[in-house]
Amino acid sequence: MTENFLIVNADDYGLTREVSRGIRYAHQNGILTSTTAMMNVERAHEDLNLLVGETPELGIGVHLILTAGSPVLPKSEVPSLVDQNGKFPKIREIDEALPTMNPDHIYKEWKAQIQKIFDFGIRPDHLDSNNHVSYLDIILFQAM
């Protein structure tokens, strides 16, 4: 007989100090079993250190970003993904931006986001994408 289990995931770990604290609290005091970290957030290192220290049993994945903030890589390496200010398009702009995005740039950026969590000494157990963007186009799905 197979064993059934429930995974309860919270996205956006690292978005703000309060979001990160709430995720740790929900794991320690509730049914939360997993989270996905936003690796393009400047304070990710601080929040991930707290996560590992306070919630060692919490599953950790990477929340692949293409619609919030700035890339992990320099703008010069992924110019098709960002605006003139070096920012990703907002979710409401992604349909217009997607045709101009170079699939190689998407792959490189997402690979860098994944590598960043490894660089912190964390082996992620899953991947997902912010705003489910990886499902908008076959090119994005394949990049994931």
PDB file of C-alpha atoms in Angstrom:
ATOM      1  CA  MET A   1       0.000   0.000   0.000  1.00  0.00           C
ATOM      2  CA  THR A   2       1.330   3.449  -0.898  1.00  0.00           C
ATOM      3  CA  GLU A   3       1.618   6.143   1.707  1.00  0.00           C
ATOM      4  CA  ASN A   4      -0.213   9.415   1.065  1.00  0.00           C
ATOM      5  CA  PHE A   5       1.068  12.719   2.326  1.00  0.00           C
ATOM      6  CA  LEU A   6       0.152  16.357   1.968  1.00  0.00           C
ATOM      7  CA  ILE A   7       2.590  19.076   0.929  1.00  0.00           C
ATOM      8  CA  VAL A   8       1.594  22.584   1.995  1.00  0.00           C
ATOM      9  CA  ASN A   9       3.847  25.139   0.297  1.00  0.00           C
ATOM     10  CA  ALA A  10       4.234  28.872   0.894  1.00  0.00           C
ATOM     11  CA  ASP A  11       5.677  30.941  -1.943  1.00  0.00           C
ATOM     12  CA  ASP A  12       7.696  34.152  -1.775  1.00  0.00           C
ATOM     13  CA  TYR A  13      10.127  33.328   1.035  1.00  0.00           C
ATOM     14  CA  GLY A  14      12.428  36.343   1.242  1.00  0.00           C
ATOM     15  CA  LEU A  15       9.965  38.829  -0.260  1.00  0.00           C
ATOM     16  CA  THR A  16       9.896  40.767   3.013  1.00  0.00           C
ATOM     17  CA  ARG A  17      11.160  40.118   6.518  1.00  0.00           C
ATOM     18  CA  GLU A  18       7.526  39.695   7.650  1.00  0.00           C
ATOM     19  CA  VAL A  19       6.658  37.180   4.919  1.00  0.00           C
ATOM     20  CA  SER A  20       9.734  35.130   5.799  1.00  0.00           C
ATOM     21  CA  ARG A  21       8.951  35.273   9.522  1.00  0.00           C
ATOM     22  CA  GLY A  22       5.364  34.221   8.836  1.00  0.00           C
ATOM     23  CA  ILE A  23       6.480  31.234   6.788  1.00  0.00           C
ATOM     24  CA  ARG A  24       8.841  30.064   9.537  1.00  0.00           C
ATOM     25  CA  TYR A  25       6.082  30.542  12.102  1.00  0.00           C
ATOM     26  CA  ALA A  26       3.557  28.608   9.992  1.00  0.00           C
ATOM     27  CA  HIS A  27       5.958  25.686   9.771  1.00  0.00           C
ATOM     28  CA  GLN A  28       6.797  25.698  13.473  1.00  0.00           C
ATOM     29  CA  ASN A  29       3.183  26.113  14.610  1.00  0.00           C
ATOM     30  CA  GLY A  30       1.053  24.757  11.797  1.00  0.00           C
ATOM     31  CA  ILE A  31       0.972  22.425   8.833  1.00  0.00           C
ATOM     32  CA  LEU A  32       3.332  24.222   6.457  1.00  0.00           C
ATOM     33  CA  THR A  33       5.795  21.679   5.047  1.00  0.00           C
ATOM     34  CA  SER A  34       7.553  23.567   2.265  1.00  0.00           C
ATOM     35  CA  THR A  35       8.502  26.983   0.945  1.00  0.00           C
ATOM     36  CA  THR A  36      10.027  28.469  -2.182  1.00  0.00           C
ATOM     37  CA  ALA A  37      12.669  31.164  -1.892  1.00  0.00           C
ATOM     38  CA  MET A  38      12.934  34.260  -4.065  1.00  0.00           C
ATOM     39  CA  MET A  39      16.643  34.264  -4.837  1.00  0.00           C
ATOM     40  CA  ASN A  40      16.646  37.658  -6.554  1.00  0.00           C
ATOM     41  CA  VAL A  41      15.836  39.439  -3.283  1.00  0.00           C
ATOM     42  CA  GLU A  42      18.823  41.251  -1.768  1.00  0.00           C
ATOM     43  CA  ARG A  43      18.159  40.033   1.763  1.00  0.00           C
ATOM     44  CA  ALA A  44      17.824  36.378   0.732  1.00  0.00           C
ATOM     45  CA  HIS A  45      21.006  35.333   2.547  1.00  0.00           C
ATOM     46  CA  GLU A  46      19.838  36.676   5.917  1.00  0.00           C
ATOM     47  CA  ASP A  47      16.399  35.088   5.600  1.00  0.00           C
ATOM     48  CA  LEU A  48      17.799  31.748   4.409  1.00  0.00           C
ATOM     49  CA  ASN A  49      20.174  31.594   7.375  1.00  0.00           C
ATOM     50  CA  LEU A  50      17.189  32.072   9.688  1.00  0.00           C
ATOM     51  CA  LEU A  51      15.192  29.464   7.771  1.00  0.00           C
ATOM     52  CA  VAL A  52      17.899  26.808   8.042  1.00  0.00           C
ATOM     53  CA  GLY A  53      18.562  27.608  11.698  1.00  0.00           C
ATOM     54  CA  GLU A  54      14.943  27.788  12.872  1.00  0.00           C
ATOM     55  CA  THR A  55      13.192  25.307  10.566  1.00  0.00           C
ATOM     56  CA  PRO A  56      15.649  22.589   9.493  1.00  0.00           C
ATOM     57  CA  GLU A  57      12.840  20.193   8.524  1.00  0.00           C
ATOM     58  CA  LEU A  58      11.099  22.658   6.192  1.00  0.00           C
ATOM     59  CA  GLY A  59      11.378  21.757   2.511  1.00  0.00           C
ATOM     60  CA  ILE A  60      13.006  24.504   0.459  1.00  0.00           C
ATOM     61  CA  GLY A  61      12.654  25.146  -3.244  1.00  0.00           C
ATOM     62  CA  VAL A  62      13.423  27.969  -5.642  1.00  0.00           C
ATOM     63  CA  HIS A  63      10.679  30.346  -6.726  1.00  0.00           C
ATOM     64  CA  LEU A  64      11.919  31.177 -10.234  1.00  0.00           C
ATOM     65  CA  ILE A  65      11.387  34.867 -10.915  1.00  0.00           C
ATOM     66  CA  LEU A  66      10.779  36.641 -14.188  1.00  0.00           C
ATOM     67  CA  THR A  67       8.097  39.164 -13.136  1.00  0.00           C
ATOM     68  CA  ALA A  68       9.336  40.870  -9.950  1.00  0.00           C
ATOM     69  CA  GLY A  69      12.412  42.871  -9.052  1.00  0.00           C
ATOM     70  CA  SER A  70      15.744  42.500 -10.805  1.00  0.00           C
ATOM     71  CA  PRO A  71      17.645  39.504 -12.142  1.00  0.00           C
ATOM     72  CA  VAL A  72      20.417  37.762 -10.221  1.00  0.00           C
ATOM     73  CA  LEU A  73      22.673  38.153 -13.257  1.00  0.00           C
ATOM     74  CA  PRO A  74      23.922  41.551 -14.409  1.00  0.00           C
ATOM     75  CA  LYS A  75      21.603  43.367 -16.809  1.00  0.00           C
ATOM     76  CA  SER A  76      24.291  43.089 -19.503  1.00  0.00           C
ATOM     77  CA  GLU A  77      24.023  39.273 -19.454  1.00  0.00           C
ATOM     78  CA  VAL A  78      20.214  39.128 -19.794  1.00  0.00           C
ATOM     79  CA  PRO A  79      19.226  42.374 -21.539  1.00  0.00           C
ATOM     80  CA  SER A  80      16.121  40.922 -23.194  1.00  0.00           C
ATOM     81  CA  LEU A  81      14.565  40.201 -19.778  1.00  0.00           C
ATOM     82  CA  VAL A  82      14.679  43.683 -18.286  1.00  0.00           C
ATOM     83  CA  ASP A  83      13.640  47.258 -18.919  1.00  0.00           C
ATOM     84  CA  GLN A  84      15.986  50.254 -19.091  1.00  0.00           C
ATOM     85  CA  ASN A  85      16.144  50.298 -15.271  1.00  0.00           C
ATOM     86  CA  GLY A  86      17.249  46.665 -15.099  1.00  0.00           C
ATOM     87  CA  LYS A  87      13.879  45.452 -13.762  1.00  0.00           C
ATOM     88  CA  PHE A  88      11.813  42.470 -14.830  1.00  0.00           C
ATOM     89  CA  PRO A  89       8.403  43.258 -16.335  1.00  0.00           C
ATOM     90  CA  LYS A  90       5.471  43.180 -13.953  1.00  0.00           C
ATOM     91  CA  ILE A  91       3.043  40.287 -14.325  1.00  0.00           C
ATOM     92  CA  ARG A  92       0.519  42.508 -16.132  1.00  0.00           C
ATOM     93  CA  GLU A  93       3.240  43.308 -18.722  1.00  0.00           C
ATOM     94  CA  ILE A  94       4.563  39.775 -19.299  1.00  0.00           C
ATOM     95  CA  ASP A  95       2.368  38.939 -22.307  1.00  0.00           C
ATOM     96  CA  GLU A  96       3.752  41.948 -24.166  1.00  0.00           C
ATOM     97  CA  ALA A  97       7.352  41.354 -23.013  1.00  0.00           C
ATOM     98  CA  LEU A  98       7.494  37.608 -23.622  1.00  0.00           C
ATOM     99  CA  PRO A  99       7.924  37.697 -27.427  1.00  0.00           C
ATOM    100  CA  THR A 100      11.053  39.855 -27.039  1.00  0.00           C
ATOM    101  CA  MET A 101      12.666  37.681 -24.369  1.00  0.00           C
ATOM    102  CA  ASN A 102      15.583  35.556 -25.490  1.00  0.00           C
ATOM    103  CA  PRO A 103      15.040  31.932 -24.309  1.00  0.00           C
ATOM    104  CA  ASP A 104      18.780  31.617 -23.643  1.00  0.00           C
ATOM    105  CA  HIS A 105      18.588  34.620 -21.306  1.00  0.00           C
ATOM    106  CA  ILE A 106      15.658  33.050 -19.443  1.00  0.00           C
ATOM    107  CA  TYR A 107      17.549  29.787 -19.042  1.00  0.00           C
ATOM    108  CA  LYS A 108      20.723  31.562 -17.856  1.00  0.00           C
ATOM    109  CA  GLU A 109      18.837  33.686 -15.340  1.00  0.00           C
ATOM    110  CA  TRP A 110      16.819  30.823 -13.896  1.00  0.00           C
ATOM    111  CA  LYS A 111      19.951  28.682 -13.710  1.00  0.00           C
ATOM    112  CA  ALA A 112      21.671  31.516 -11.795  1.00  0.00           C
ATOM    113  CA  GLN A 113      18.736  31.749  -9.373  1.00  0.00           C
ATOM    114  CA  ILE A 114      18.984  28.004  -8.718  1.00  0.00           C
ATOM    115  CA  GLN A 115      22.766  28.155  -8.363  1.00  0.00           C
ATOM    116  CA  LYS A 116      22.438  30.959  -5.814  1.00  0.00           C
ATOM    117  CA  ILE A 117      20.542  28.734  -3.366  1.00  0.00           C
ATOM    118  CA  PHE A 118      23.208  26.046  -3.786  1.00  0.00           C
ATOM    119  CA  ASP A 119      25.832  28.714  -3.073  1.00  0.00           C
ATOM    120  CA  PHE A 120      24.114  29.275   0.285  1.00  0.00           C
ATOM    121  CA  GLY A 121      24.638  25.590   1.052  1.00  0.00           C
ATOM    122  CA  ILE A 122      21.010  24.621   0.492  1.00  0.00           C
ATOM    123  CA  ARG A 123      19.980  21.779  -1.790  1.00  0.00           C
ATOM    124  CA  PRO A 124      16.503  22.698  -3.058  1.00  0.00           C
ATOM    125  CA  ASP A 125      13.906  19.963  -3.242  1.00  0.00           C
ATOM    126  CA  HIS A 126      11.693  21.569  -5.898  1.00  0.00           C
ATOM    127  CA  LEU A 127      11.232  24.445  -8.344  1.00  0.00           C
ATOM    128  CA  ASP A 128       8.237  26.580  -9.168  1.00  0.00           C
ATOM    129  CA  SER A 129       7.725  29.940 -10.844  1.00  0.00           C
ATOM    130  CA  ASN A 130       6.420  33.266  -9.623  1.00  0.00           C
ATOM    131  CA  ASN A 131       2.891  33.959 -10.896  1.00  0.00           C
ATOM    132  CA  HIS A 132       2.999  30.521 -12.605  1.00  0.00           C
ATOM    133  CA  VAL A 133       4.815  32.299 -15.428  1.00  0.00           C
ATOM    134  CA  SER A 134       6.593  29.128 -16.546  1.00  0.00           C
ATOM    135  CA  TYR A 135       3.268  27.832 -17.854  1.00  0.00           C
ATOM    136  CA  LEU A 136       2.493  30.857 -20.054  1.00  0.00           C
ATOM    137  CA  ASP A 137       4.530  29.659 -23.016  1.00  0.00           C
ATOM    138  CA  ILE A 138       6.233  26.411 -24.016  1.00  0.00           C
ATOM    139  CA  ILE A 139       9.583  28.256 -24.175  1.00  0.00           C
ATOM    140  CA  LEU A 140       9.283  29.177 -20.485  1.00  0.00           C
ATOM    141  CA  PHE A 141       8.163  25.696 -19.511  1.00  0.00           C
ATOM    142  CA  GLN A 142      11.154  24.204 -21.308  1.00  0.00           C
ATOM    143  CA  ALA A 143      13.525  26.676 -19.647  1.00  0.00           C
ATOM    144  CA  MET A 144      12.351  25.490 -16.257  1.00  0.00           C
TER     145      MET A 144
END
